[in-house]
Backbone as XML, in Angstrom:
<?xml version="1.0"?>
<chain id="A" units="angstrom">
  <residue number="1" name="MET">
    <atom name="N" x="3.706" y="-17.572" z="5.956"/>
    <atom name="CA" x="3.574" y="-16.933" z="4.676"/>
    <atom name="C" x="2.500" y="-15.861" z="4.766"/>
  </residue>
  <residue number="2" name="THR">
    <atom name="N" x="2.647" y="-14.818" z="3.973"/>
    <atom name="CA" x="1.697" y="-13.722" z="3.953"/>
    <atom name="C" x="0.580" y="-14.031" z="2.973"/>
  </residue>
  <residue number="3" name="LEU">
    <atom name="N" x="-0.580" y="-14.355" z="3.492"/>
    <atom name="CA" x="-1.747" y="-14.522" z="2.640"/>
    <atom name="C" x="-2.614" y="-13.292" z="2.820"/>
  </residue>
  <residue number="4" name="LEU">
    <atom name="N" x="-3.190" y="-12.804" z="1.733"/>
    <atom name="CA" x="-4.011" y="-11.611" z="1.797"/>
    <atom name="C" x="-5.472" y="-12.007" z="1.866"/>
  </residue>
  <residue number="5" name="ASP">
    <atom name="N" x="-6.256" y="-11.219" z="2.619"/>
    <atom name="CA" x="-7.679" y="-11.516" z="2.640"/>
    <atom name="C" x="-8.272" y="-11.164" z="1.272"/>
  </residue>
  <residue number="6" name="THR">
    <atom name="N" x="-9.444" y="-11.691" z="1.007"/>
    <atom name="CA" x="-10.062" y="-11.565" z="-0.311"/>
    <atom name="C" x="-10.270" y="-10.115" z="-0.714"/>
  </residue>
  <residue number="7" name="ASP">
    <atom name="N" x="-10.714" y="-9.266" z="0.222"/>
    <atom name="CA" x="-10.941" y="-7.856" z="-0.099"/>
    <atom name="C" x="-9.640" y="-7.161" z="-0.467"/>
  </residue>
  <residue number="8" name="HIS">
    <atom name="N" x="-8.573" y="-7.431" z="0.295"/>
    <atom name="CA" x="-7.278" y="-6.805" z="0.021"/>
    <atom name="C" x="-6.738" y="-7.287" z="-1.323"/>
  </residue>
  <residue number="9" name="ASP">
    <atom name="N" x="-6.880" y="-8.567" z="-1.604"/>
    <atom name="CA" x="-6.433" y="-9.117" z="-2.880"/>
    <atom name="C" x="-7.205" y="-8.481" z="-4.033"/>
  </residue>
  <residue number="10" name="ALA">
    <atom name="N" x="-8.503" y="-8.307" z="-3.873"/>
    <atom name="CA" x="-9.321" y="-7.678" z="-4.918"/>
    <atom name="C" x="-8.892" y="-6.233" z="-5.143"/>
  </residue>
  <residue number="11" name="ALA">
    <atom name="N" x="-8.551" y="-5.530" z="-4.067"/>
    <atom name="CA" x="-8.081" y="-4.146" z="-4.193"/>
    <atom name="C" x="-6.755" y="-4.098" z="-4.944"/>
  </residue>
  <residue number="12" name="LEU">
    <atom name="N" x="-5.860" y="-5.037" z="-4.653"/>
    <atom name="CA" x="-4.582" y="-5.080" z="-5.369"/>
    <atom name="C" x="-4.787" y="-5.442" z="-6.839"/>
  </residue>
  <residue number="13" name="GLN">
    <atom name="N" x="-5.733" y="-6.331" z="-7.122"/>
    <atom name="CA" x="-6.044" y="-6.669" z="-8.513"/>
    <atom name="C" x="-6.540" y="-5.431" z="-9.266"/>
  </residue>
  <residue number="14" name="ALA">
    <atom name="N" x="-7.384" y="-4.631" z="-8.615"/>
    <atom name="CA" x="-7.889" y="-3.404" z="-9.245"/>
    <atom name="C" x="-6.751" y="-2.423" z="-9.504"/>
  </residue>
  <residue number="15" name="LYS">
    <atom name="N" x="-5.845" y="-2.275" z="-8.535"/>
    <atom name="CA" x="-4.700" y="-1.378" z="-8.728"/>
    <atom name="C" x="-3.803" y="-1.872" z="-9.860"/>
  </residue>
  <residue number="16" name="ALA">
    <atom name="N" x="-3.573" y="-3.177" z="-9.924"/>
    <atom name="CA" x="-2.756" y="-3.742" z="-11.001"/>
    <atom name="C" x="-3.409" y="-3.463" z="-12.351"/>
  </residue>
  <residue number="17" name="ARG">
    <atom name="N" x="-4.709" y="-3.683" z="-12.424"/>
    <atom name="CA" x="-5.440" y="-3.461" z="-13.672"/>
    <atom name="C" x="-5.381" y="-1.994" z="-14.103"/>
  </residue>
  <residue number="18" name="ASP">
    <atom name="N" x="-5.496" y="-1.080" z="-13.132"/>
    <atom name="CA" x="-5.566" y="0.346" z="-13.446"/>
    <atom name="C" x="-4.210" y="1.013" z="-13.636"/>
  </residue>
  <residue number="19" name="HIS">
    <atom name="N" x="-3.140" y="0.450" z="-13.056"/>
    <atom name="CA" x="-1.871" y="1.180" z="-13.028"/>
    <atom name="C" x="-0.655" y="0.435" z="-13.585"/>
  </residue>
  <residue number="20" name="LEU">
    <atom name="N" x="-0.764" y="-0.847" z="-13.854"/>
    <atom name="CA" x="0.400" y="-1.593" z="-14.347"/>
    <atom name="C" x="0.264" y="-1.911" z="-15.830"/>
  </residue>
  <residue number="21" name="TRP">
    <atom name="N" x="1.378" y="-1.849" z="-16.511"/>
    <atom name="CA" x="1.424" y="-2.316" z="-17.893"/>
    <atom name="C" x="2.306" y="-3.555" z="-17.899"/>
  </residue>
  <residue number="22" name="MET">
    <atom name="N" x="1.696" y="-4.710" z="-18.027"/>
    <atom name="CA" x="2.423" y="-5.972" z="-18.029"/>
    <atom name="C" x="2.934" y="-6.208" z="-19.442"/>
  </residue>
  <residue number="23" name="HIS">
    <atom name="N" x="4.128" y="-5.724" z="-19.733"/>
    <atom name="CA" x="4.603" y="-5.689" z="-21.105"/>
    <atom name="C" x="4.917" y="-7.059" z="-21.707"/>
  </residue>
  <residue number="24" name="PHE">
    <atom name="N" x="4.948" y="-8.126" z="-20.927"/>
    <atom name="CA" x="5.145" y="-9.466" z="-21.476"/>
    <atom name="C" x="3.872" y="-10.306" z="-21.388"/>
  </residue>
  <residue number="25" name="SER">
    <atom name="N" x="2.766" y="-9.692" z="-21.032"/>
    <atom name="CA" x="1.501" y="-10.414" z="-20.885"/>
    <atom name="C" x="0.390" y="-9.665" z="-21.608"/>
  </residue>
  <residue number="26" name="ARG">
    <atom name="N" x="-0.637" y="-10.387" z="-21.943"/>
    <atom name="CA" x="-1.813" y="-9.726" z="-22.513"/>
    <atom name="C" x="-2.538" y="-8.990" z="-21.399"/>
  </residue>
  <residue number="27" name="GLN">
    <atom name="N" x="-2.923" y="-7.773" z="-21.668"/>
    <atom name="CA" x="-3.650" y="-6.985" z="-20.670"/>
    <atom name="C" x="-5.007" y="-7.611" z="-20.362"/>
  </residue>
  <residue number="28" name="SER">
    <atom name="N" x="-5.564" y="-8.362" z="-21.295"/>
    <atom name="CA" x="-6.872" y="-8.970" z="-21.079"/>
    <atom name="C" x="-6.870" y="-9.961" z="-19.919"/>
  </residue>
  <residue number="29" name="VAL">
    <atom name="N" x="-5.702" y="-10.481" z="-19.551"/>
    <atom name="CA" x="-5.624" y="-11.393" z="-18.401"/>
    <atom name="C" x="-6.104" y="-10.676" z="-17.143"/>
  </residue>
  <residue number="30" name="MET">
    <atom name="N" x="-5.792" y="-9.376" z="-17.051"/>
    <atom name="CA" x="-6.198" y="-8.616" z="-15.866"/>
    <atom name="C" x="-7.650" y="-8.172" z="-15.939"/>
  </residue>
  <residue number="31" name="THR">
    <atom name="N" x="-8.161" y="-7.936" z="-17.143"/>
    <atom name="CA" x="-9.524" y="-7.426" z="-17.245"/>
    <atom name="C" x="-10.556" y="-8.526" z="-17.469"/>
  </residue>
  <residue number="32" name="ASP">
    <atom name="N" x="-10.229" y="-9.492" z="-18.313"/>
    <atom name="CA" x="-11.197" y="-10.530" z="-18.671"/>
    <atom name="C" x="-10.910" y="-11.881" z="-18.032"/>
  </residue>
  <residue number="33" name="GLY">
    <atom name="N" x="-9.723" y="-12.053" z="-17.511"/>
    <atom name="CA" x="-9.314" y="-13.346" z="-16.978"/>
    <atom name="C" x="-9.295" y="-13.374" z="-15.463"/>
  </residue>
  <residue number="34" name="PRO">
    <atom name="N" x="-8.507" y="-14.274" z="-14.923"/>
    <atom name="CA" x="-8.460" y="-14.460" z="-13.471"/>
    <atom name="C" x="-7.688" y="-13.378" z="-12.727"/>
  </residue>
  <residue number="35" name="GLY">
    <atom name="N" x="-7.049" y="-12.480" z="-13.441"/>
    <atom name="CA" x="-6.235" y="-11.459" z="-12.785"/>
    <atom name="C" x="-4.776" y="-11.863" z="-12.806"/>
  </residue>
  <residue number="36" name="VAL">
    <atom name="N" x="-3.965" y="-10.977" z="-12.301"/>
    <atom name="CA" x="-2.522" y="-11.201" z="-12.291"/>
    <atom name="C" x="-2.120" y="-11.752" z="-10.919"/>
  </residue>
  <residue number="37" name="PRO">
    <atom name="N" x="-1.229" y="-12.724" z="-10.855"/>
    <atom name="CA" x="-0.784" y="-13.197" z="-9.538"/>
    <atom name="C" x="-0.112" y="-12.062" z="-8.753"/>
  </residue>
  <residue number="38" name="ILE">
    <atom name="N" x="-0.475" y="-11.909" z="-7.502"/>
    <atom name="CA" x="0.137" y="-10.926" z="-6.613"/>
    <atom name="C" x="1.191" y="-11.678" z="-5.803"/>
  </residue>
  <residue number="39" name="ILE">
    <atom name="N" x="2.463" y="-11.464" z="-6.116"/>
    <atom name="CA" x="3.549" y="-12.198" z="-5.468"/>
    <atom name="C" x="3.860" y="-11.539" z="-4.128"/>
  </residue>
  <residue number="40" name="VAL">
    <atom name="N" x="3.820" y="-12.340" z="-3.053"/>
    <atom name="CA" x="3.990" y="-11.788" z="-1.703"/>
    <atom name="C" x="5.223" y="-12.298" z="-0.973"/>
  </residue>
  <residue number="41" name="LYS">
    <atom name="N" x="5.861" y="-13.369" z="-1.487"/>
    <atom name="CA" x="6.988" y="-13.933" z="-0.754"/>
    <atom name="C" x="7.863" y="-14.748" z="-1.691"/>
  </residue>
  <residue number="42" name="GLY">
    <atom name="N" x="9.149" y="-14.752" z="-1.391"/>
    <atom name="CA" x="10.082" y="-15.614" z="-2.093"/>
    <atom name="C" x="10.838" y="-16.452" z="-1.082"/>
  </residue>
  <residue number="43" name="GLU">
    <atom name="N" x="11.096" y="-17.703" z="-1.424"/>
    <atom name="CA" x="11.813" y="-18.610" z="-0.525"/>
    <atom name="C" x="12.622" y="-19.580" z="-1.384"/>
  </residue>
  <residue number="44" name="GLY">
    <atom name="N" x="13.943" y="-19.443" z="-1.328"/>
    <atom name="CA" x="14.777" y="-20.280" z="-2.185"/>
    <atom name="C" x="14.494" y="-19.991" z="-3.645"/>
  </residue>
  <residue number="45" name="HIS">
    <atom name="N" x="14.183" y="-21.027" z="-4.421"/>
    <atom name="CA" x="13.877" y="-20.816" z="-5.836"/>
    <atom name="C" x="12.373" y="-20.785" z="-6.105"/>
  </residue>
  <residue number="46" name="HIS">
    <atom name="N" x="11.582" y="-20.579" z="-5.058"/>
    <atom name="CA" x="10.132" y="-20.484" z="-5.210"/>
    <atom name="C" x="9.639" y="-19.083" z="-4.870"/>
  </residue>
  <residue number="47" name="ILE">
    <atom name="N" x="8.528" y="-18.702" z="-5.496"/>
    <atom name="CA" x="7.786" y="-17.509" z="-5.108"/>
    <atom name="C" x="6.362" y="-17.956" z="-4.811"/>
  </residue>
  <residue number="48" name="PHE">
    <atom name="N" x="5.659" y="-17.167" z="-4.016"/>
    <atom name="CA" x="4.307" y="-17.507" z="-3.592"/>
    <atom name="C" x="3.385" y="-16.333" z="-3.872"/>
  </residue>
  <residue number="49" name="ASP">
    <atom name="N" x="2.178" y="-16.635" z="-4.357"/>
    <atom name="CA" x="1.229" y="-15.550" z="-4.581"/>
    <atom name="C" x="0.335" y="-15.368" z="-3.356"/>
  </residue>
  <residue number="50" name="SER">
    <atom name="N" x="-0.547" y="-14.385" z="-3.445"/>
    <atom name="CA" x="-1.372" y="-14.013" z="-2.299"/>
    <atom name="C" x="-2.373" y="-15.082" z="-1.903"/>
  </residue>
  <residue number="51" name="THR">
    <atom name="N" x="-2.590" y="-16.081" z="-2.739"/>
    <atom name="CA" x="-3.497" y="-17.173" z="-2.385"/>
    <atom name="C" x="-2.751" y="-18.384" z="-1.839"/>
  </residue>
  <residue number="52" name="GLY">
    <atom name="N" x="-1.409" y="-18.290" z="-1.790"/>
    <atom name="CA" x="-0.603" y="-19.390" z="-1.285"/>
    <atom name="C" x="-0.061" y="-20.315" z="-2.361"/>
  </residue>
  <residue number="53" name="LYS">
    <atom name="N" x="-0.410" y="-20.057" z="-3.622"/>
    <atom name="CA" x="0.085" y="-20.897" z="-4.717"/>
    <atom name="C" x="1.587" y="-20.694" z="-4.876"/>
  </residue>
  <residue number="54" name="ARG">
    <atom name="N" x="2.314" y="-21.801" z="-5.029"/>
    <atom name="CA" x="3.775" y="-21.768" z="-5.153"/>
    <atom name="C" x="4.174" y="-21.917" z="-6.620"/>
  </residue>
  <residue number="55" name="TYR">
    <atom name="N" x="5.147" y="-21.102" z="-7.031"/>
    <atom name="CA" x="5.679" y="-21.139" z="-8.392"/>
    <atom name="C" x="7.191" y="-21.313" z="-8.315"/>
  </residue>
  <residue number="56" name="ILE">
    <atom name="N" x="7.794" y="-21.920" z="-9.325"/>
    <atom name="CA" x="9.248" y="-21.899" z="-9.463"/>
    <atom name="C" x="9.605" y="-20.556" z="-10.085"/>
  </residue>
  <residue number="57" name="ASP">
    <atom name="N" x="10.519" y="-19.833" z="-9.476"/>
    <atom name="CA" x="10.917" y="-18.515" z="-9.972"/>
    <atom name="C" x="11.935" y="-18.689" z="-11.093"/>
  </residue>
  <residue number="58" name="GLY">
    <atom name="N" x="11.444" y="-18.948" z="-12.282"/>
    <atom name="CA" x="12.302" y="-19.190" z="-13.428"/>
    <atom name="C" x="13.013" y="-17.962" z="-13.953"/>
  </residue>
  <residue number="59" name="LEU">
    <atom name="N" x="12.587" y="-16.770" z="-13.563"/>
    <atom name="CA" x="13.236" y="-15.542" z="-14.022"/>
    <atom name="C" x="14.238" y="-14.989" z="-13.026"/>
  </residue>
  <residue number="60" name="ALA">
    <atom name="N" x="14.343" y="-15.556" z="-11.855"/>
    <atom name="CA" x="15.200" y="-14.994" z="-10.807"/>
    <atom name="C" x="16.641" y="-14.834" z="-11.261"/>
  </residue>
  <residue number="61" name="GLY">
    <atom name="N" x="17.222" y="-15.865" z="-11.818"/>
    <atom name="CA" x="18.616" y="-15.802" z="-12.238"/>
    <atom name="C" x="18.841" y="-14.873" z="-13.407"/>
  </residue>
  <residue number="62" name="LEU">
    <atom name="N" x="17.807" y="-14.652" z="-14.206"/>
    <atom name="CA" x="17.916" y="-13.752" z="-15.344"/>
    <atom name="C" x="18.141" y="-12.317" z="-14.881"/>
  </residue>
  <residue number="63" name="PHE">
    <atom name="N" x="17.630" y="-11.973" z="-13.738"/>
    <atom name="CA" x="17.732" y="-10.605" z="-13.266"/>
    <atom name="C" x="18.675" y="-10.515" z="-12.066"/>
  </residue>
  <residue number="64" name="VAL">
    <atom name="N" x="18.177" y="-10.624" z="-10.850"/>
    <atom name="CA" x="19.051" y="-10.349" z="-9.702"/>
    <atom name="C" x="18.992" y="-11.362" z="-8.568"/>
  </residue>
  <residue number="65" name="VAL">
    <atom name="N" x="18.241" y="-12.419" z="-8.680"/>
    <atom name="CA" x="18.063" y="-13.330" z="-7.552"/>
    <atom name="C" x="18.574" y="-14.728" z="-7.888"/>
  </residue>
  <residue number="66" name="ASN">
    <atom name="N" x="19.716" y="-14.805" z="-8.560"/>
    <atom name="CA" x="20.210" y="-16.114" z="-8.975"/>
    <atom name="C" x="20.620" y="-17.001" z="-7.811"/>
  </residue>
  <residue number="67" name="ALA">
    <atom name="N" x="20.808" y="-16.453" z="-6.623"/>
    <atom name="CA" x="21.151" y="-17.256" z="-5.444"/>
    <atom name="C" x="19.914" y="-17.678" z="-4.658"/>
  </residue>
  <residue number="68" name="GLY">
    <atom name="N" x="18.730" y="-17.278" z="-5.100"/>
    <atom name="CA" x="17.496" y="-17.646" z="-4.411"/>
    <atom name="C" x="17.017" y="-16.561" z="-3.466"/>
  </residue>
  <residue number="69" name="HIS">
    <atom name="N" x="15.760" y="-16.665" z="-3.091"/>
    <atom name="CA" x="15.125" y="-15.708" z="-2.184"/>
    <atom name="C" x="15.366" y="-16.105" z="-0.731"/>
  </residue>
  <residue number="70" name="GLY">
    <atom name="N" x="15.372" y="-15.123" z="0.148"/>
    <atom name="CA" x="15.427" y="-15.390" z="1.583"/>
    <atom name="C" x="16.778" y="-15.845" z="2.098"/>
  </residue>
  <residue number="71" name="ARG">
    <atom name="N" x="17.842" y="-15.543" z="1.411"/>
    <atom name="CA" x="19.184" y="-15.950" z="1.835"/>
    <atom name="C" x="19.713" y="-14.927" z="2.838"/>
  </residue>
  <residue number="72" name="ARG">
    <atom name="N" x="19.590" y="-15.225" z="4.118"/>
    <atom name="CA" x="19.922" y="-14.293" z="5.199"/>
    <atom name="C" x="21.365" y="-13.789" z="5.110"/>
  </residue>
  <residue number="73" name="ARG">
    <atom name="N" x="22.315" y="-14.677" z="4.843"/>
    <atom name="CA" x="23.723" y="-14.258" z="4.774"/>
    <atom name="C" x="23.959" y="-13.254" z="3.651"/>
  </residue>
  <residue number="74" name="ILE">
    <atom name="N" x="23.343" y="-13.498" z="2.516"/>
    <atom name="CA" x="23.482" y="-12.577" z="1.392"/>
    <atom name="C" x="22.807" y="-11.251" z="1.717"/>
  </residue>
  <residue number="75" name="ALA">
    <atom name="N" x="21.640" y="-11.288" z="2.332"/>
    <atom name="CA" x="20.932" y="-10.057" z="2.697"/>
    <atom name="C" x="21.746" y="-9.232" z="3.689"/>
  </residue>
  <residue number="76" name="GLN">
    <atom name="N" x="22.369" y="-9.897" z="4.646"/>
    <atom name="CA" x="23.195" y="-9.175" z="5.622"/>
    <atom name="C" x="24.407" y="-8.543" z="4.948"/>
  </residue>
  <residue number="77" name="ALA">
    <atom name="N" x="25.050" y="-9.268" z="4.047"/>
    <atom name="CA" x="26.206" y="-8.717" z="3.334"/>
    <atom name="C" x="25.789" y="-7.538" z="2.459"/>
  </residue>
  <residue number="78" name="ALA">
    <atom name="N" x="24.647" y="-7.653" z="1.800"/>
    <atom name="CA" x="24.156" y="-6.561" z="0.955"/>
    <atom name="C" x="23.802" y="-5.341" z="1.799"/>
  </residue>
  <residue number="79" name="ALA">
    <atom name="N" x="23.186" y="-5.559" z="2.958"/>
    <atom name="CA" x="22.844" y="-4.438" z="3.845"/>
    <atom name="C" x="24.101" y="-3.736" z="4.330"/>
  </residue>
  <residue number="80" name="LYS">
    <atom name="N" x="25.113" y="-4.508" z="4.684"/>
    <atom name="CA" x="26.374" y="-3.916" z="5.139"/>
    <atom name="C" x="26.999" y="-3.079" z="4.024"/>
  </residue>
  <residue number="81" name="GLN">
    <atom name="N" x="27.016" y="-3.612" z="2.807"/>
    <atom name="CA" x="27.572" y="-2.871" z="1.675"/>
    <atom name="C" x="26.741" y="-1.625" z="1.385"/>
  </residue>
  <residue number="82" name="ALA">
    <atom name="N" x="25.418" y="-1.726" z="1.461"/>
    <atom name="CA" x="24.542" y="-0.593" z="1.159"/>
    <atom name="C" x="24.717" y="0.548" z="2.154"/>
  </residue>
  <residue number="83" name="GLU">
    <atom name="N" x="25.131" y="0.242" z="3.381"/>
    <atom name="CA" x="25.392" y="1.305" z="4.354"/>
    <atom name="C" x="26.532" y="2.201" z="3.883"/>
  </residue>
  <residue number="84" name="GLU">
    <atom name="N" x="27.454" y="1.630" z="3.128"/>
    <atom name="CA" x="28.617" y="2.383" z="2.658"/>
    <atom name="C" x="28.406" y="2.943" z="1.249"/>
  </residue>
  <residue number="85" name="LEU">
    <atom name="N" x="27.983" y="2.094" z="0.325"/>
    <atom name="CA" x="27.756" y="2.497" z="-1.062"/>
    <atom name="C" x="26.783" y="1.493" z="-1.662"/>
  </residue>
  <residue number="86" name="ALA">
    <atom name="N" x="25.551" y="1.934" z="-1.911"/>
    <atom name="CA" x="24.518" y="1.014" z="-2.382"/>
    <atom name="C" x="24.767" y="0.530" z="-3.805"/>
  </residue>
  <residue number="87" name="PHE">
    <atom name="N" x="25.167" y="1.432" z="-4.679"/>
    <atom name="CA" x="25.376" y="1.057" z="-6.078"/>
    <atom name="C" x="26.217" y="2.116" z="-6.755"/>
  </residue>
  <residue number="88" name="PHE">
    <atom name="N" x="27.064" y="1.679" z="-7.645"/>
    <atom name="CA" x="27.782" y="2.600" z="-8.515"/>
    <atom name="C" x="28.260" y="1.820" z="-9.724"/>
  </residue>
  <residue number="89" name="PRO">
    <atom name="N" x="27.930" y="2.289" z="-10.944"/>
    <atom name="CA" x="28.331" y="1.547" z="-12.136"/>
    <atom name="C" x="29.837" y="1.612" z="-12.340"/>
  </residue>
  <residue number="90" name="LEU">
    <atom name="N" x="30.370" y="0.599" z="-12.956"/>
    <atom name="CA" x="31.815" y="0.513" z="-13.172"/>
    <atom name="C" x="32.236" y="1.075" z="-14.528"/>
  </residue>
  <residue number="91" name="TRP">
    <atom name="N" x="31.451" y="1.959" z="-15.096"/>
    <atom name="CA" x="31.769" y="2.469" z="-16.424"/>
    <atom name="C" x="33.105" y="3.198" z="-16.466"/>
  </residue>
  <residue number="92" name="SER">
    <atom name="N" x="33.336" y="4.104" z="-15.537"/>
    <atom name="CA" x="34.567" y="4.909" z="-15.575"/>
    <atom name="C" x="35.252" y="4.996" z="-14.225"/>
  </residue>
  <residue number="93" name="TYR">
    <atom name="N" x="34.771" y="4.261" z="-13.264"/>
    <atom name="CA" x="35.291" y="4.342" z="-11.907"/>
    <atom name="C" x="35.472" y="2.932" z="-11.350"/>
  </residue>
  <residue number="94" name="ALA">
    <atom name="N" x="36.162" y="2.845" z="-10.240"/>
    <atom name="CA" x="36.286" y="1.582" z="-9.507"/>
    <atom name="C" x="35.931" y="1.856" z="-8.057"/>
  </residue>
  <residue number="95" name="HIS">
    <atom name="N" x="35.710" y="0.815" z="-7.297"/>
    <atom name="CA" x="35.499" y="0.939" z="-5.857"/>
    <atom name="C" x="36.044" y="-0.318" z="-5.197"/>
  </residue>
  <residue number="96" name="PRO">
    <atom name="N" x="36.317" y="-0.265" z="-3.890"/>
    <atom name="CA" x="36.983" y="-1.390" z="-3.217"/>
    <atom name="C" x="36.264" y="-2.730" z="-3.356"/>
  </residue>
  <residue number="97" name="ALA">
    <atom name="N" x="34.942" y="-2.742" z="-3.281"/>
    <atom name="CA" x="34.215" y="-4.012" z="-3.362"/>
    <atom name="C" x="34.354" y="-4.660" z="-4.738"/>
  </residue>
  <residue number="98" name="ALA">
    <atom name="N" x="34.602" y="-3.853" z="-5.755"/>
    <atom name="CA" x="34.753" y="-4.409" z="-7.108"/>
    <atom name="C" x="36.079" y="-5.133" z="-7.219"/>
  </residue>
</chain>
C-alpha cells in the first residue's frame, strides 16, 4: 500500500485546504479539524487513506466503481475499449460496444 511520509501528507493537506471545495463537507474540517483524508488506494470495496486507515467505499456504486477497486479483468477490458473509443454519449448515436 502507498503510505505517504508526514511531510508529503502535510503538503497535500495544505493543497486540499487551499484549492479544493468539498461541497458535501464543512470547510472547517480542513482548516480547524484533522484535515481531509487523502485517499491513495482502492482494493475491492475498500479505500485506504495516506495513513493506512481503511474505509468501506460506500459511494463507489453510486458513481463508477460498483464492481470494486483493483479488478484487473475489468481494467484490461476498459483499456482495450479506450484504445478504440474512450467515451461517447448515446444521446443521438450508437456504437458497437453499446
